[in-house]
Short mmCIF file of C-alpha atoms in Angstrom, two decimals:
data_model
loop_
_atom_site.label_atom_id
_atom_site.label_comp_id
_atom_site.label_asym_id
_atom_site.label_seq_id
_atom_site.Cartn_x
_atom_site.Cartn_y
_atom_site.Cartn_z
CA MET A 1 0.01 -0.06 -0.01
CA PHE A 2 1.29 3.36 -0.74
CA PRO A 3 1.88 5.20 2.56
CA PHE A 4 0.93 8.69 1.71
CA ASP A 5 -2.40 8.62 3.27
CA GLN A 6 -0.96 7.91 6.45
CA MET A 7 1.01 11.04 6.58
CA SER A 8 0.11 13.85 9.14
CA THR A 9 1.61 17.41 10.43
CA GLU A 10 2.50 17.54 14.09
CA ILE A 11 3.98 20.40 16.12
CA ILE A 12 6.63 19.45 18.79
CA ASP A 13 8.58 21.89 20.94
CA GLY A 14 7.32 24.59 18.49
CA ILE A 15 8.85 22.93 15.32
CA SER A 16 6.37 21.56 12.73
CA TYR A 17 7.11 18.04 11.27
CA ARG A 18 5.89 15.70 8.95
CA PHE A 19 4.92 12.30 10.23
CA LEU A 20 5.91 9.35 7.99
CA PRO A 21 4.95 5.89 9.15
CA ASN A 22 7.38 2.98 9.24
CA ILE A 23 8.35 1.95 5.78
CA TRP A 24 9.99 -1.28 4.58
CA VAL A 25 11.85 -1.71 1.24
CA ARG A 26 12.84 -3.92 -1.23
CA ASN A 27 15.76 -3.34 -3.83
CA GLU A 28 16.48 -5.81 -6.45
CA THR A 29 17.00 -6.42 -10.37
CA LEU A 30 13.73 -7.87 -11.62
CA PRO A 31 14.11 -11.29 -13.14
CA THR A 32 13.70 -12.42 -16.64
CA GLY A 33 10.06 -12.66 -17.71
CA ALA A 34 8.97 -9.94 -15.35
CA THR A 35 7.62 -6.67 -16.38
CA TYR A 36 10.67 -4.27 -17.09
CA GLU A 37 12.88 -7.37 -16.74
CA GLU A 38 16.35 -6.77 -15.83
CA GLN A 39 15.77 -3.26 -14.48
CA PHE A 40 16.64 -2.36 -10.94
CA ALA A 41 13.49 -1.98 -8.88
CA TYR A 42 12.82 0.35 -5.82
CA MET A 43 9.91 -0.91 -3.93
CA ILE A 44 8.15 -0.09 -0.74
CA SER A 45 5.59 -1.55 1.78
CA ASP A 46 3.76 -0.10 4.94
CA LYS A 47 4.04 -3.30 6.82
CA PRO A 48 6.86 -6.07 7.26
CA LYS A 49 7.07 -8.31 4.27
CA THR A 50 9.08 -11.36 3.10
CA GLY A 51 12.11 -10.21 1.15
CA TYR A 52 11.79 -6.51 2.38
CA HIS A 53 13.68 -4.66 5.14
CA ILE A 54 12.88 -1.60 7.33
CA TYR A 55 14.33 1.35 5.70
CA PRO A 56 17.32 2.79 7.99
CA SER A 57 15.56 5.98 8.53
CA PHE A 58 13.05 4.18 10.72
CA LYS A 59 15.47 2.56 12.95
CA LYS A 60 17.42 3.93 16.37
CA ASN A 61 20.33 2.03 17.78
CA ASP A 62 19.38 -0.96 15.58
CA ALA A 63 15.67 -1.06 16.67
CA VAL A 64 12.79 -0.23 14.69
CA ASN A 65 11.08 3.14 15.74
CA ALA A 66 7.68 2.50 17.48
CA ASP A 67 5.77 4.38 14.96
CA GLY A 68 7.72 6.06 12.35
CA LEU A 69 9.67 9.29 11.78
CA LEU A 70 9.01 13.13 11.74
CA ILE A 71 10.87 15.34 9.34
CA GLY A 72 10.90 18.97 9.92
CA LEU A 73 8.73 20.91 7.49
CA ASP A 74 11.42 23.47 6.84
CA ILE A 75 15.14 24.49 7.16
CA VAL A 76 16.58 26.11 10.11
CA GLU A 77 18.72 28.89 8.90
CA ASN A 78 22.13 28.99 10.36
CA THR A 79 25.67 29.54 9.52
CA LEU A 80 27.20 26.38 10.79
CA ALA A 81 29.78 23.62 9.81
CA TYR A 82 28.86 20.02 9.08
CA SER A 83 30.63 18.87 12.20
CA GLU A 84 28.09 21.21 14.28
CA LEU A 85 24.95 19.51 13.06
CA VAL A 86 24.38 16.95 15.84
CA THR A 87 25.05 19.70 18.36
CA LYS A 88 22.84 22.39 16.80
CA ALA A 89 20.08 19.81 16.26
CA ALA A 90 20.11 18.81 20.16
CA GLU A 91 19.35 22.38 20.85
CA TYR A 92 15.99 21.76 19.24
CA ASN A 93 15.46 18.33 21.13
CA ALA A 94 15.96 16.69 17.68
CA GLU A 95 18.70 15.13 15.33
CA PRO A 96 19.98 16.20 12.17
CA PHE A 97 18.34 15.38 8.75
CA ASN A 98 20.40 12.66 7.12
CA ILE A 99 21.28 10.89 3.94
CA TYR A 100 18.66 8.14 4.43
CA ASP A 101 16.01 10.65 5.19
CA MET A 102 16.43 12.59 2.04
CA HIS A 103 16.96 9.58 -0.03
CA LEU A 104 13.68 8.16 1.42
CA LEU A 105 12.16 11.11 0.17
CA ALA A 106 13.74 10.69 -3.07
CA ARG A 107 12.54 7.12 -3.41
CA LEU A 108 8.94 8.08 -2.60
CA MET A 109 9.08 10.84 -5.34
CA LEU A 110 10.39 8.48 -7.75
CA ILE A 111 7.56 6.11 -7.17
CA GLU A 112 5.03 8.56 -7.21
CA PHE A 113 6.17 10.65 -10.22
CA ALA A 114 7.58 7.73 -12.15
CA ALA A 115 9.99 10.32 -13.98
CA LYS A 116 13.57 10.96 -13.67
CA ASP A 117 13.17 14.83 -13.69
CA ILE A 118 11.28 15.04 -10.45
CA GLN A 119 12.34 18.75 -10.14
CA LYS A 120 10.25 19.57 -13.03
CA ALA A 121 7.43 16.83 -12.10
CA LEU A 122 7.16 18.35 -8.70
CA SER A 123 7.43 22.17 -9.34
CA GLY A 124 6.76 22.17 -13.27
CA ILE A 125 10.08 24.08 -13.74
CA GLU A 126 13.39 22.34 -14.25
CA GLY A 127 15.92 22.87 -11.61
CA LYS A 128 13.54 25.04 -9.41
CA MET A 129 14.54 25.44 -5.75
CA GLY A 130 12.12 25.90 -2.91
CA ALA A 131 9.79 23.06 -3.93
CA THR A 132 7.28 21.71 -1.29
CA TYR A 133 6.70 17.96 -1.22
CA HIS A 134 3.71 16.76 0.98
CA GLU A 135 3.96 19.88 2.94
CA ILE A 136 7.72 19.36 3.48
CA LYS A 137 8.98 22.86 2.31
CA ASN A 138 12.34 23.53 0.40
CA VAL A 139 12.57 19.85 0.25
CA TRP A 140 16.06 19.95 -1.67
CA GLY A 141 17.02 23.76 -0.37
CA GLY A 142 15.50 27.16 -0.73
CA GLN A 143 16.01 30.10 -2.85
CA SER A 144 18.14 31.41 -0.01
CA GLN A 145 19.10 28.52 2.15
CA GLY A 146 20.37 24.96 1.13
CA GLN A 147 20.60 22.09 3.92
CA TRP A 148 23.23 19.89 5.11
CA TYR A 149 22.86 16.18 4.76
CA TYR A 150 24.18 14.46 7.82
CA GLY A 151 25.87 10.90 7.47
CA LEU A 152 27.61 11.01 4.14
CA THR A 153 31.36 11.95 3.56
CA THR A 154 34.30 10.94 1.46
CA GLU A 155 37.58 10.68 3.29
CA ASP A 156 40.85 9.53 1.90
CA GLY A 157 38.98 8.88 -1.37
CA THR A 158 36.47 6.50 -0.11
CA ILE A 159 32.75 6.75 0.58
CA HIS A 160 31.78 6.94 4.39
CA ILE A 161 28.17 6.50 5.40
CA LEU A 162 26.08 6.66 8.63
CA SER A 163 25.44 2.94 9.68
CA ASN A 164 22.07 1.65 8.61
CA LYS A 165 21.86 0.34 12.34
CA MET A 166 21.23 4.18 13.02
CA ASP A 167 23.59 4.02 16.08
CA GLY A 168 25.53 7.32 15.11
CA SER A 169 28.55 5.35 13.87
CA MET A 170 30.11 6.11 10.37
CA VAL A 171 31.05 3.40 8.15
CA ASP A 172 34.06 3.22 5.64
CA THR A 173 32.42 1.35 2.60
CA ARG A 174 35.94 1.19 1.08
CA ILE A 175 34.48 2.23 -2.21
CA ALA A 176 36.27 4.80 -4.08
CA ALA A 177 34.48 8.05 -4.77
CA THR A 178 33.59 8.64 -8.41
CA GLY A 179 34.09 12.31 -9.18
CA SER A 180 31.59 14.72 -10.47
CA GLY A 181 28.95 14.27 -13.20
CA TYR A 182 25.47 12.90 -13.99
CA PRO A 183 24.92 9.42 -12.67
CA MET A 184 24.81 6.69 -15.30
CA ASP A 185 24.62 3.68 -12.89
CA LEU A 186 24.06 3.32 -9.15
CA LEU A 187 26.05 1.70 -6.38
CA VAL A 188 24.15 -1.39 -4.80
CA THR A 189 26.90 -2.69 -2.68
CA SER A 190 26.04 -3.98 0.78
CA SER A 191 27.69 -5.22 3.92
CA LEU A 192 27.05 -5.83 7.65
CA ASN A 193 26.64 -2.09 8.46
CA PHE A 194 25.49 -0.47 5.00
CA ASP A 195 23.56 -1.26 2.04
CA LEU A 196 23.93 1.43 -0.86
CA SER A 197 20.90 0.23 -2.68
CA ASP A 198 18.90 2.05 -0.10
CA ILE A 199 20.35 5.38 -1.34
CA PHE A 200 21.12 6.73 -4.86
CA LEU A 201 24.93 7.30 -5.21
CA ALA A 202 26.52 7.19 -8.47
CA ARG A 203 28.81 4.21 -9.59
CA LEU A 204 29.47 5.74 -13.02
CA GLN A 205 29.14 9.34 -14.00
CA SER A 206 29.29 11.44 -17.07
CA ASP A 207 29.73 15.12 -18.03
CA ASN A 208 26.84 14.94 -20.38
CA GLN A 209 23.26 15.31 -18.54
CA THR A 210 21.43 13.32 -21.36
CA ASP A 211 23.78 10.33 -20.37
CA GLY A 212 22.26 10.38 -16.72
CA ILE A 213 19.69 8.08 -15.28
CA LEU A 214 18.68 10.75 -12.62
CA GLY A 215 17.83 14.41 -13.33
CA ASP A 216 20.55 15.78 -11.01
CA TYR A 217 23.99 16.16 -10.69
CA GLN A 218 26.49 14.52 -8.03
CA CYS A 219 29.95 15.46 -6.89
CA LEU A 220 31.63 12.54 -5.19
CA GLU A 221 35.27 13.75 -4.46
CA ALA A 222 37.78 13.21 -1.88
CA ASN A 223 37.67 14.99 1.38
CA CYS A 224 34.21 16.54 1.15
CA VAL A 225 30.98 16.35 2.50
CA PHE A 226 27.70 16.17 0.71
CA SER A 227 24.79 18.91 0.79
CA SER A 228 21.75 19.27 -0.82
CA GLY A 229 20.52 21.86 -3.31
CA PHE A 230 22.57 24.93 -3.00
CA VAL A 231 21.38 28.52 -4.13
CA ASP A 232 24.45 29.05 -6.23
CA ASN A 233 23.67 25.91 -8.12
CA ASN A 234 19.96 26.59 -8.76
CA ALA A 235 19.83 24.91 -12.07
CA LEU A 236 21.23 21.61 -10.62
CA ALA A 237 18.93 21.50 -7.41
CA GLY A 238 16.78 18.19 -7.06
CA PRO A 239 16.32 15.15 -4.90
CA PHE A 240 19.39 13.42 -6.06
CA TYR A 241 21.78 16.52 -6.37
CA LEU A 242 24.61 16.29 -4.09
CA CYS A 243 27.52 18.84 -3.89
CA ASN A 244 30.72 19.13 -1.79
CA GLU A 245 31.89 21.44 1.06
CA ASN A 246 34.69 20.87 3.74
CA LEU A 247 33.76 19.24 7.01
CA ASP A 248 34.67 22.43 9.15
CA GLU A 249 33.53 25.06 6.70
CA LYS A 250 31.02 27.33 7.87
CA VAL A 251 28.72 28.01 4.88
CA LYS A 252 26.50 31.08 5.20
CA ASN A 253 23.47 29.68 3.14
CA ILE A 254 23.33 26.16 4.17
CA GLY A 255 21.24 25.33 6.99
CA LEU A 256 19.85 22.32 8.85
CA ARG A 257 16.64 20.43 8.62
CA LEU A 258 15.53 18.71 11.63
CA ARG A 259 14.22 14.92 12.13
CA ARG A 260 12.85 13.03 15.13
CA ALA A 261 12.10 9.27 15.68
CA CYS A 262 8.83 8.36 17.11
#
């Protein structure tokens, strides 16, 4: 069952959040003979199901959330470094929005719109920032404020990701960063503490947008952290767009979206 009819808006500690119920996912290449055979499929369920696993956003310390996830409706505007995200979020009695959260929304958008150019499908204008998705405002960054993703960096040339146990630890995937460009193919490598098929990271990239399977640009380079749509890159903004900044650099127009387990 598609879960959107179970969403609601809640106000907690003066912050407005969008509630998403627990969601289980399945990622696989469809077998020969199936509709869209040999294509990679991203599936969802609103209840446990054979072959599906709980999506990482709905876990805390390797335990499934009681009910679901609350995602902040808007960005908290601040000048802060990536390394300050957890501390800043705690001031609001919350946690920082992370790569799993954003790519959960990207998955739901992909299923809902069935189009690679979700920017245009959602807003009617290609590359438009400030888009609202099921009441979540500026979902990939606003006209004046982008947002940090927590839990995805590249260090010493390899991709590091927040553990899918959601225990706060970072895992070195030992997968080389792939540079910059439009994703032509996506990583699906999995291990004990991560499954890259849960998110949308490029395995191969091209300088030509027409070669890409997603509508957005990604920058996977050494010694960088990933953030969402950034006002200076308005034409590239979208749910799959990633760009890099230094870990300890304070960026004046990249803020913080909050999240809470529930």
